[in-house]
CSV table of C-alpha atoms in Angstrom, one decimal:
chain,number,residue,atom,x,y,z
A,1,UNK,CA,-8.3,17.0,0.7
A,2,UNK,CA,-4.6,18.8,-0.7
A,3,UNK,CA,-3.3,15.8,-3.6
A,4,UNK,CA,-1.1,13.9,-1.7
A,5,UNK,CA,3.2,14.4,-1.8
A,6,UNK,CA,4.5,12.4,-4.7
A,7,UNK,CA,8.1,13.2,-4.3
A,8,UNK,CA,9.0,12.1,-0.3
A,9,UNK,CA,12.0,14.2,0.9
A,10,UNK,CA,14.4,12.7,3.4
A,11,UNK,CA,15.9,14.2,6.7
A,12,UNK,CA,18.8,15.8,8.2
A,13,UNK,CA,20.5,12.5,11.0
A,14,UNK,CA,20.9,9.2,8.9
A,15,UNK,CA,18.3,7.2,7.3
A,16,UNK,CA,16.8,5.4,10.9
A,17,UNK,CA,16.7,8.9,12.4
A,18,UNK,CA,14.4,10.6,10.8
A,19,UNK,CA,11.2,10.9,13.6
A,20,UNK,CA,14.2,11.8,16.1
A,21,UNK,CA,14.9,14.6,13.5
A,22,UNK,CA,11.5,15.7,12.9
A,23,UNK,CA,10.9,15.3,16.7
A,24,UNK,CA,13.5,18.1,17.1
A,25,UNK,CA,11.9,20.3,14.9
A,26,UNK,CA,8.9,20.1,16.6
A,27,UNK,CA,9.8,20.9,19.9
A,28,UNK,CA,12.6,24.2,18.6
A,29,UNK,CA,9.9,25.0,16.6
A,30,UNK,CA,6.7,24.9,19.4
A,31,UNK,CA,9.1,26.7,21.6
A,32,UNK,CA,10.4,28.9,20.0
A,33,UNK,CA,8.6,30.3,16.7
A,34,UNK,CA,11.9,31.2,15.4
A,35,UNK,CA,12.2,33.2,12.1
A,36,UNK,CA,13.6,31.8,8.6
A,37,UNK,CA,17.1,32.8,9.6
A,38,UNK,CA,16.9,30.8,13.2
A,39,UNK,CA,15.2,27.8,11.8
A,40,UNK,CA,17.7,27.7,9.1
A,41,UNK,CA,20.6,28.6,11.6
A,42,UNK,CA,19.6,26.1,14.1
A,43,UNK,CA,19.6,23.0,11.2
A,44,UNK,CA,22.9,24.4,10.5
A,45,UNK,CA,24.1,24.5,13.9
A,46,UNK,CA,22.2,20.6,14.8
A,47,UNK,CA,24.2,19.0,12.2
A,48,UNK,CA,26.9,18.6,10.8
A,49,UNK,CA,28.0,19.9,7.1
A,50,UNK,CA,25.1,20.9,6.7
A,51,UNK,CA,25.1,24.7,5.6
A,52,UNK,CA,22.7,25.0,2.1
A,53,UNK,CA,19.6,27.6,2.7
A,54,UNK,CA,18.4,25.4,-0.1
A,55,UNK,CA,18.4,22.1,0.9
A,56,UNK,CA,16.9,23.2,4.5
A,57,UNK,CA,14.4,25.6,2.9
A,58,UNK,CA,13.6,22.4,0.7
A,59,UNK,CA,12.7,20.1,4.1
A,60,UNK,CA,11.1,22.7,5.7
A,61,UNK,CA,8.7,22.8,2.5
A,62,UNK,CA,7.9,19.3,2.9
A,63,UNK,CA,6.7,19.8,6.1
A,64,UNK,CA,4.7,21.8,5.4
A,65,UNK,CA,3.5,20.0,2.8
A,66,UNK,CA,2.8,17.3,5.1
A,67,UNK,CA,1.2,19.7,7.7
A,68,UNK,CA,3.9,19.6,10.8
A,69,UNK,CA,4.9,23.3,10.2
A,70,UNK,CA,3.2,26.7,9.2
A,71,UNK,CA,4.9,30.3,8.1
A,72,UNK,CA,3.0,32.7,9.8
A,73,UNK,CA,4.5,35.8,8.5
A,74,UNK,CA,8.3,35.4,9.3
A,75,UNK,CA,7.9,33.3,12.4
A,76,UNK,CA,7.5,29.2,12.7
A,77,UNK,CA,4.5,27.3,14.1
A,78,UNK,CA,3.2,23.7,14.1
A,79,UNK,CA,0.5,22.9,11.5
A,80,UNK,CA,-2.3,21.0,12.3
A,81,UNK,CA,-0.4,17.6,11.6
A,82,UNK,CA,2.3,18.8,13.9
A,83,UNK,CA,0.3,19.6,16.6
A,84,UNK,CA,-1.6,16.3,16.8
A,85,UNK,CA,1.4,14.2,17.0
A,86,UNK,CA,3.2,16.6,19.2
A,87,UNK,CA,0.2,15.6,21.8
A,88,UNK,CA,0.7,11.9,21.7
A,89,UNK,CA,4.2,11.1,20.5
A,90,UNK,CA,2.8,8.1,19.5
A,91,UNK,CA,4.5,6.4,16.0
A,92,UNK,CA,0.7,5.1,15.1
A,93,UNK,CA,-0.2,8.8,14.7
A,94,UNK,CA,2.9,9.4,12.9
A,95,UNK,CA,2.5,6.6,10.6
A,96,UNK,CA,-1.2,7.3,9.8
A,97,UNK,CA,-0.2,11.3,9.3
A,98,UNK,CA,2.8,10.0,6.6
A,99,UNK,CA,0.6,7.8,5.2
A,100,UNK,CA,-2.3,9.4,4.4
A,101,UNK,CA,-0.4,12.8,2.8
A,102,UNK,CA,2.9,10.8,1.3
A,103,UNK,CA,1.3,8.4,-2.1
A,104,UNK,CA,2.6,5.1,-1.9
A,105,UNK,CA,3.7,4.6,1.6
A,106,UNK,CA,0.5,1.8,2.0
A,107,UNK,CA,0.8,0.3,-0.9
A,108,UNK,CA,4.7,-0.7,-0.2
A,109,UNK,CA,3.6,-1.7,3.1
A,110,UNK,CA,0.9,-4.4,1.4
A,111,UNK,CA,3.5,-5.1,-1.0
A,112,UNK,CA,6.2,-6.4,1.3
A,113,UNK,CA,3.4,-8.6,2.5
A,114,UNK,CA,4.2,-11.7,0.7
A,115,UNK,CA,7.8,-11.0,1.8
A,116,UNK,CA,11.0,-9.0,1.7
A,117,UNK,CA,12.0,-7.1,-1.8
A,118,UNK,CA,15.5,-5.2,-2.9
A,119,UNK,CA,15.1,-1.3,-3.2
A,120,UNK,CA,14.9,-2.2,-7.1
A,121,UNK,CA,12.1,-4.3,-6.9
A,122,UNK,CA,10.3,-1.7,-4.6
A,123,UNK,CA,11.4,0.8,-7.1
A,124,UNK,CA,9.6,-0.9,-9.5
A,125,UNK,CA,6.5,-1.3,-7.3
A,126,UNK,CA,5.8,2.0,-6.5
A,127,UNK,CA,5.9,3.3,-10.5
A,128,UNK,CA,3.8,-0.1,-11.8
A,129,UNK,CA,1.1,0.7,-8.5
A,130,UNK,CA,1.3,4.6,-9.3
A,131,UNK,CA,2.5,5.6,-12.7
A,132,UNK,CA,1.5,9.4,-11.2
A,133,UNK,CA,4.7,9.1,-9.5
A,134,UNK,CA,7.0,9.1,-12.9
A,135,UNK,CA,10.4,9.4,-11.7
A,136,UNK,CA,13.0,7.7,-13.8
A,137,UNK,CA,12.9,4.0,-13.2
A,138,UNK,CA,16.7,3.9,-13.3
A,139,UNK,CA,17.3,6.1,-10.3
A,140,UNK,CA,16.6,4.0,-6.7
A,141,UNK,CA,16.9,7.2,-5.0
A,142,UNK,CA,13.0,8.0,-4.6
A,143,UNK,CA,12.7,4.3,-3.5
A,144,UNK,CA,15.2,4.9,-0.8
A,145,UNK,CA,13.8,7.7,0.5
A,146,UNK,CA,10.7,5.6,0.8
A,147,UNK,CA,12.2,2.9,2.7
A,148,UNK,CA,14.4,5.3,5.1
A,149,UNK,CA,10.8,6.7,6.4
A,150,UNK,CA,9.3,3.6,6.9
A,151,UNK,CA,12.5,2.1,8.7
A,152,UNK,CA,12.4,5.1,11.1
A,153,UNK,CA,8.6,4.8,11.7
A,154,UNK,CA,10.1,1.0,12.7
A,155,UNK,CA,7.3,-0.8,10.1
A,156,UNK,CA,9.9,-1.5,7.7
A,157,UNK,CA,13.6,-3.5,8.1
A,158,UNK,CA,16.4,-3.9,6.6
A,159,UNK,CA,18.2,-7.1,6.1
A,160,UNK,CA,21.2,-6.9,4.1
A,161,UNK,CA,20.5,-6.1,0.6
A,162,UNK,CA,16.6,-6.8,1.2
A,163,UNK,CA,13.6,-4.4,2.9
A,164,UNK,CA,11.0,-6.9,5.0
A,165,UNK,CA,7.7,-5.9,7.1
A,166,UNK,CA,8.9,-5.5,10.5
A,167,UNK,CA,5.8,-6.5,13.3
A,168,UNK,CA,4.2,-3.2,13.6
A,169,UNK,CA,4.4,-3.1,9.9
A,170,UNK,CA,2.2,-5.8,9.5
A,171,UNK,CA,-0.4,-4.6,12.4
A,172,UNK,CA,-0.4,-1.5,10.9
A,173,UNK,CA,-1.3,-3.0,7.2
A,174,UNK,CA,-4.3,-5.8,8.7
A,175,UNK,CA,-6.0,-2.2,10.3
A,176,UNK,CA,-5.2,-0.3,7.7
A,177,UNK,CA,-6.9,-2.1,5.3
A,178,UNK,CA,-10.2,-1.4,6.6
A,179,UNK,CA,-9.7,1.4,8.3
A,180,UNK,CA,-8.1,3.4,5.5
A,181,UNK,CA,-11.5,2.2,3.2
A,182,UNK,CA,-13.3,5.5,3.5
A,183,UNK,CA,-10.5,7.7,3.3
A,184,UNK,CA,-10.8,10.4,0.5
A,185,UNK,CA,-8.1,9.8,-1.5
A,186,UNK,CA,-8.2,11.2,-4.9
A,187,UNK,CA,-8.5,8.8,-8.0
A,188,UNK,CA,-5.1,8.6,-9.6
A,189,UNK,CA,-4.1,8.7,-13.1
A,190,UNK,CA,-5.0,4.7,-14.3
A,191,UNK,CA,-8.6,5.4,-12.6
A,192,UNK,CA,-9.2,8.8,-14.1
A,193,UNK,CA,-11.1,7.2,-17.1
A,194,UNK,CA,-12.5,4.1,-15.4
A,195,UNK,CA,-13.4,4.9,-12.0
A,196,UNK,CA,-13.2,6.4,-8.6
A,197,UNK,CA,-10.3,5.4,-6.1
A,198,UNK,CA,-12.4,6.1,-3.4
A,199,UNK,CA,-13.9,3.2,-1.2
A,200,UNK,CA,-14.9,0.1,-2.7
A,201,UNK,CA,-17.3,-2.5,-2.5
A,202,UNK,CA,-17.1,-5.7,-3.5
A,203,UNK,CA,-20.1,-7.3,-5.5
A,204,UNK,CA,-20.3,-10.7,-3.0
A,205,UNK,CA,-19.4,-9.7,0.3
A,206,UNK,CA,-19.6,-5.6,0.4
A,207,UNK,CA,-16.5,-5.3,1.9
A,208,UNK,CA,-14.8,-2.0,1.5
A,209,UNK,CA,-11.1,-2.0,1.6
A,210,UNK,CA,-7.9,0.5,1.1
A,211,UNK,CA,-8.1,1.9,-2.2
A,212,UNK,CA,-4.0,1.3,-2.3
A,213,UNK,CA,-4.8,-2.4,-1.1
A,214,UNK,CA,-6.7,-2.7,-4.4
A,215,UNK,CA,-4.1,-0.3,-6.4
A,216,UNK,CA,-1.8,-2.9,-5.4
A,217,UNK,CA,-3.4,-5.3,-6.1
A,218,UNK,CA,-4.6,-5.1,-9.4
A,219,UNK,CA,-1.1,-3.7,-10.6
A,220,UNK,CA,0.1,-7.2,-9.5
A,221,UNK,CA,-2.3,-8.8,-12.2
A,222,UNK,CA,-2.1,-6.1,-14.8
A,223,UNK,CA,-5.2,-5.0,-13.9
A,224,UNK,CA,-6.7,-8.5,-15.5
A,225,UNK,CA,-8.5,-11.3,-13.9
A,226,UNK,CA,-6.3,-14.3,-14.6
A,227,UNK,CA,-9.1,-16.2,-14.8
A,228,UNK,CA,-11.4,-14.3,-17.4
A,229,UNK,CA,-9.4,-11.7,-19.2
A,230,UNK,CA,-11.5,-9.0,-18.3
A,231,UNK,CA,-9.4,-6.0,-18.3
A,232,UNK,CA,-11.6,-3.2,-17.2
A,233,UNK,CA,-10.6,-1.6,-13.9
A,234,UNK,CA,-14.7,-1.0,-12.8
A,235,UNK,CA,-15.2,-4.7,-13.6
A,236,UNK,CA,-12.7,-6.2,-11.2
A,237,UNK,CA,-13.0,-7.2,-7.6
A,238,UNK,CA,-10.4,-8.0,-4.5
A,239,UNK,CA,-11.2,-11.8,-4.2
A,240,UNK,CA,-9.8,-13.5,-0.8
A,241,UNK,CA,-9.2,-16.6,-1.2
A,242,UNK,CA,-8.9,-17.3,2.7
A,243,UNK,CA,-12.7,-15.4,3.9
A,244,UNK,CA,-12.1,-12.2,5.3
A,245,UNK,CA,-14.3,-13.3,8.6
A,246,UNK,CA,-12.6,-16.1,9.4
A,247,UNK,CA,-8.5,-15.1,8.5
A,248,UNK,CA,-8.0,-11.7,9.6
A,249,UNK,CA,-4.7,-11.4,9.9
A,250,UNK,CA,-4.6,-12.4,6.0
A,251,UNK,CA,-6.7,-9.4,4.9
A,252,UNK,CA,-3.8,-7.8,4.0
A,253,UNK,CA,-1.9,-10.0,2.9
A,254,UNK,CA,-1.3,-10.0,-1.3
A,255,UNK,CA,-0.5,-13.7,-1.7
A,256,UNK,CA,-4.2,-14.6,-0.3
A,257,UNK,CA,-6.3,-11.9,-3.0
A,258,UNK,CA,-6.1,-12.3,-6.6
A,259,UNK,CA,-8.5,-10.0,-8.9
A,260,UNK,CA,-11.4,-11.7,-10.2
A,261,UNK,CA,-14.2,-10.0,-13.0
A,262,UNK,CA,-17.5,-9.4,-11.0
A,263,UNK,CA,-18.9,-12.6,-12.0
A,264,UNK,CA,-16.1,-14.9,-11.4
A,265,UNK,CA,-15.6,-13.5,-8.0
A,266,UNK,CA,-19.1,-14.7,-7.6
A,267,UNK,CA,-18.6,-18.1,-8.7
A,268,UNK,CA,-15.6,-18.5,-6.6
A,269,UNK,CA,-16.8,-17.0,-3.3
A,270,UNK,CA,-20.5,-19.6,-3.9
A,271,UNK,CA,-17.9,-22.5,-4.5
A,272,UNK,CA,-18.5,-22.9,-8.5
A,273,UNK,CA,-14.8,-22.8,-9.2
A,274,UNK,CA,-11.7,-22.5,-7.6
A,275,UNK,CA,-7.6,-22.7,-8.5
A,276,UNK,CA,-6.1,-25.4,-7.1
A,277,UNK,CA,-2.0,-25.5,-5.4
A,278,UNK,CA,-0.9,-25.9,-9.0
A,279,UNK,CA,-2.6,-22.8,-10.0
A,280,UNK,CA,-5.5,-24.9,-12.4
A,281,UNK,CA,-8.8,-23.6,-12.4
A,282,UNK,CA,-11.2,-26.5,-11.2
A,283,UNK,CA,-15.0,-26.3,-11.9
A,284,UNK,CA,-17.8,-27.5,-9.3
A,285,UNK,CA,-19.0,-30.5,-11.7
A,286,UNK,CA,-22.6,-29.0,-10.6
A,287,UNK,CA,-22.5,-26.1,-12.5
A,288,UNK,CA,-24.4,-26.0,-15.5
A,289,UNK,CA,-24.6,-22.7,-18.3
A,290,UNK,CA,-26.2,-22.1,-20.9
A,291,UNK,CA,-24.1,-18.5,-20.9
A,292,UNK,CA,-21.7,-18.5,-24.1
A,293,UNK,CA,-19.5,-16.5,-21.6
A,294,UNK,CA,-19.2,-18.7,-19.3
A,295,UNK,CA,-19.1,-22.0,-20.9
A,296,UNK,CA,-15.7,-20.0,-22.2
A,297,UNK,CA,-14.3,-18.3,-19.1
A,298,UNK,CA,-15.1,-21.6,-16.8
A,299,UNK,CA,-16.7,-24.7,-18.6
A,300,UNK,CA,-14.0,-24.7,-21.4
A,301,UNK,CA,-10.9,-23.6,-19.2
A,302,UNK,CA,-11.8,-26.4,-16.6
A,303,UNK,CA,-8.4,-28.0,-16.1
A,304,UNK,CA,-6.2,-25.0,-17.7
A,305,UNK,CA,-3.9,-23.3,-15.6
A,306,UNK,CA,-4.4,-19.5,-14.4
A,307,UNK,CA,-1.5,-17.3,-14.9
A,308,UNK,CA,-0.4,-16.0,-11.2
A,309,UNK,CA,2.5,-14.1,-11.0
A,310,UNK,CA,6.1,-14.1,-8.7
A,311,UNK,CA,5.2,-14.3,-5.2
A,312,UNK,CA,1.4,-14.4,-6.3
A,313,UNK,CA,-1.4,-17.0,-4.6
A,314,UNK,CA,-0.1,-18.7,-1.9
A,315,UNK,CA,-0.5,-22.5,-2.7
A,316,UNK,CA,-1.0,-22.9,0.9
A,317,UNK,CA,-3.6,-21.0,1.2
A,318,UNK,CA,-5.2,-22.2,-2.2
A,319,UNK,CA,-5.3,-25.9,-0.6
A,320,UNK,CA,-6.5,-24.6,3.0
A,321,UNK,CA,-9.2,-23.0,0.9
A,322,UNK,CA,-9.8,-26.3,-1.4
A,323,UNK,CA,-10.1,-28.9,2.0
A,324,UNK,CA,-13.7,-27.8,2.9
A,325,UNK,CA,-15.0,-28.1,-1.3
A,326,UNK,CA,-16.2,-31.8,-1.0
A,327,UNK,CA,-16.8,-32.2,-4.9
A,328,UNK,CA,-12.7,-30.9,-6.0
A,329,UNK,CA,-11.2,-34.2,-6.4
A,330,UNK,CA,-7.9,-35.0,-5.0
């Protein structure tokens, strides 16, 4: 697989109108297989002030980047990603074609889980979850352009000064998680040294999940388990704390996963230690080590609190977890 499109160019009709825009293209170009000069003259003639062979040139690059268009000498065709959405018109198609060639579109999705950010806080999302990206952190613009897609895909809203999950946003994240699991994306800059980005597989449950799920995750935490300190990306697992069986419309959703070291994910899926709503690890009184490591990460922290970020853990969800643990005092 081509490395996916770090830099996501916007188009021609207003920030909500960009699948009517690409729609357009489709069907001038599947009729018509125009040349450069017609492609270029019918933009110009579709909307207005816009005239710059450059700036059309540049979005008719990106779609072929993403695969909706093909030059086949000096005429126009559909591309393999144009093609199959031209056959459905269906947005799910659309979405999963943006998604899987544009990095960063899932993991914004998973982010806005928890609930609705400002374009500076997704700004800062999408350069903490992938560095690879590197724009300059001052300039929104890149953000933007993130957020116009999605709004026009209709899994992303705008409220006032604030970008929220709109409902097929949220269906589209609880599938995507598992569905996107095996998908061959190419390990990014933070897992070069570490490990693969590809599927993963969690030591208790072997559940495989979106590699940008986990991205998202663990650059949430710092790529630390709150709980131990281990630091190394291969060491960490997605923990839920609400089971994935039973809650499935909380799979994707950040403020019910926290990463955990291999080992503590263990002892908190077998009910050896939990966090309770006031974010305190508790210890089954039960358990007995005679591990030096663990009398230090669990034994001695008994009682401590667990550093969880803004918007981290849901308590909630923490104390739904906590009701079925008979021995967690009240």
């Amino acid at each position: 697989m081509p490395d996916r499109i770090r830099s996501i160019v916007p188009m021609f009709g207003g920030a909500t109108n960009y699948v009517a825009t690409l729609d357009a293209i489709l069907e001038f170009v599947a009729a018509q297989q125009p040349t450069t000069d017609e492609l270029i003259g019918w933009h110009r003639g579709r909307f207005d002030r816009v005239s710059s062979r450059t700036s059309i040139q540049r979005r008719l690059d990106y779609l072929v980047n993403v695969g909706f268009l093909e030059q086949t000498d000096n005429e126009w065709i559909l591309g393999q990603a144009g093609e199959k959405y031209r056959t459905d018109r269906s947005m799910e198609t659309l979405a999963e074609i943006m998604c899987r060639r544009n990095l960063g579109l899932r993991s914004l999705l998973y982010s806005l889980s928890p609930g609705p950010m400002t374009i500076e806080e997704i700004n800062r999302q999408q350069l903490q979850t992938h560095p690879e990206l590197d724009w300059d952190e001052s300039n929104t613009d890149m953000a933007k352009q993130r957020t116009a897609w999605l709004r026009s895909l209709g899994l992303v809203e705008k409220d006032g000064t604030q970008y929220r999950l709109s409902e097929q946003g949220r269906s589209f994240i609880e599938a995507a998680i598992e569905q996107w699991a095996s998908v061959d994306t190419p390990a990014t800059a933070t897992d070069a040294t570490t490990m693969d980005a590809r599927s993963y597989e969690t030591t208790v449950q072997a559940r495989s999940v979106d590699p940008e799920f986990r991205m998202t995750v663990l650059s949430r935490y710092d790529t630390t388990c709150p709980v131990s300190g281990v630091d190394h990306r291969a060491l960490l697992d997605v923990a839920h704390v609400l089971p994935w069986s039973e809650y499935p419309h909380r799979r994707a959703d950040l403020s019910n996963v926290l990463p955990l070291s291999k080992i503590h994910h263990a002892a908190f899926d077998r009910d050896l230690i939990t966090i309770d709503q006031d974010y305190r690890l508790r210890v089954n009184p039960t358990f007995e080590t005679d591990s030096d490591l663990l009398q230090r990460t669990i034994r001695e922290q008994a009682g401590e609190p667990i550093s969880i970020p803004d918007r981290g853990v849901n308590p909630e969800y923490l104390r739904e977890h906590n009701e079925r643990l008979e021995w967690l005092a009240d």
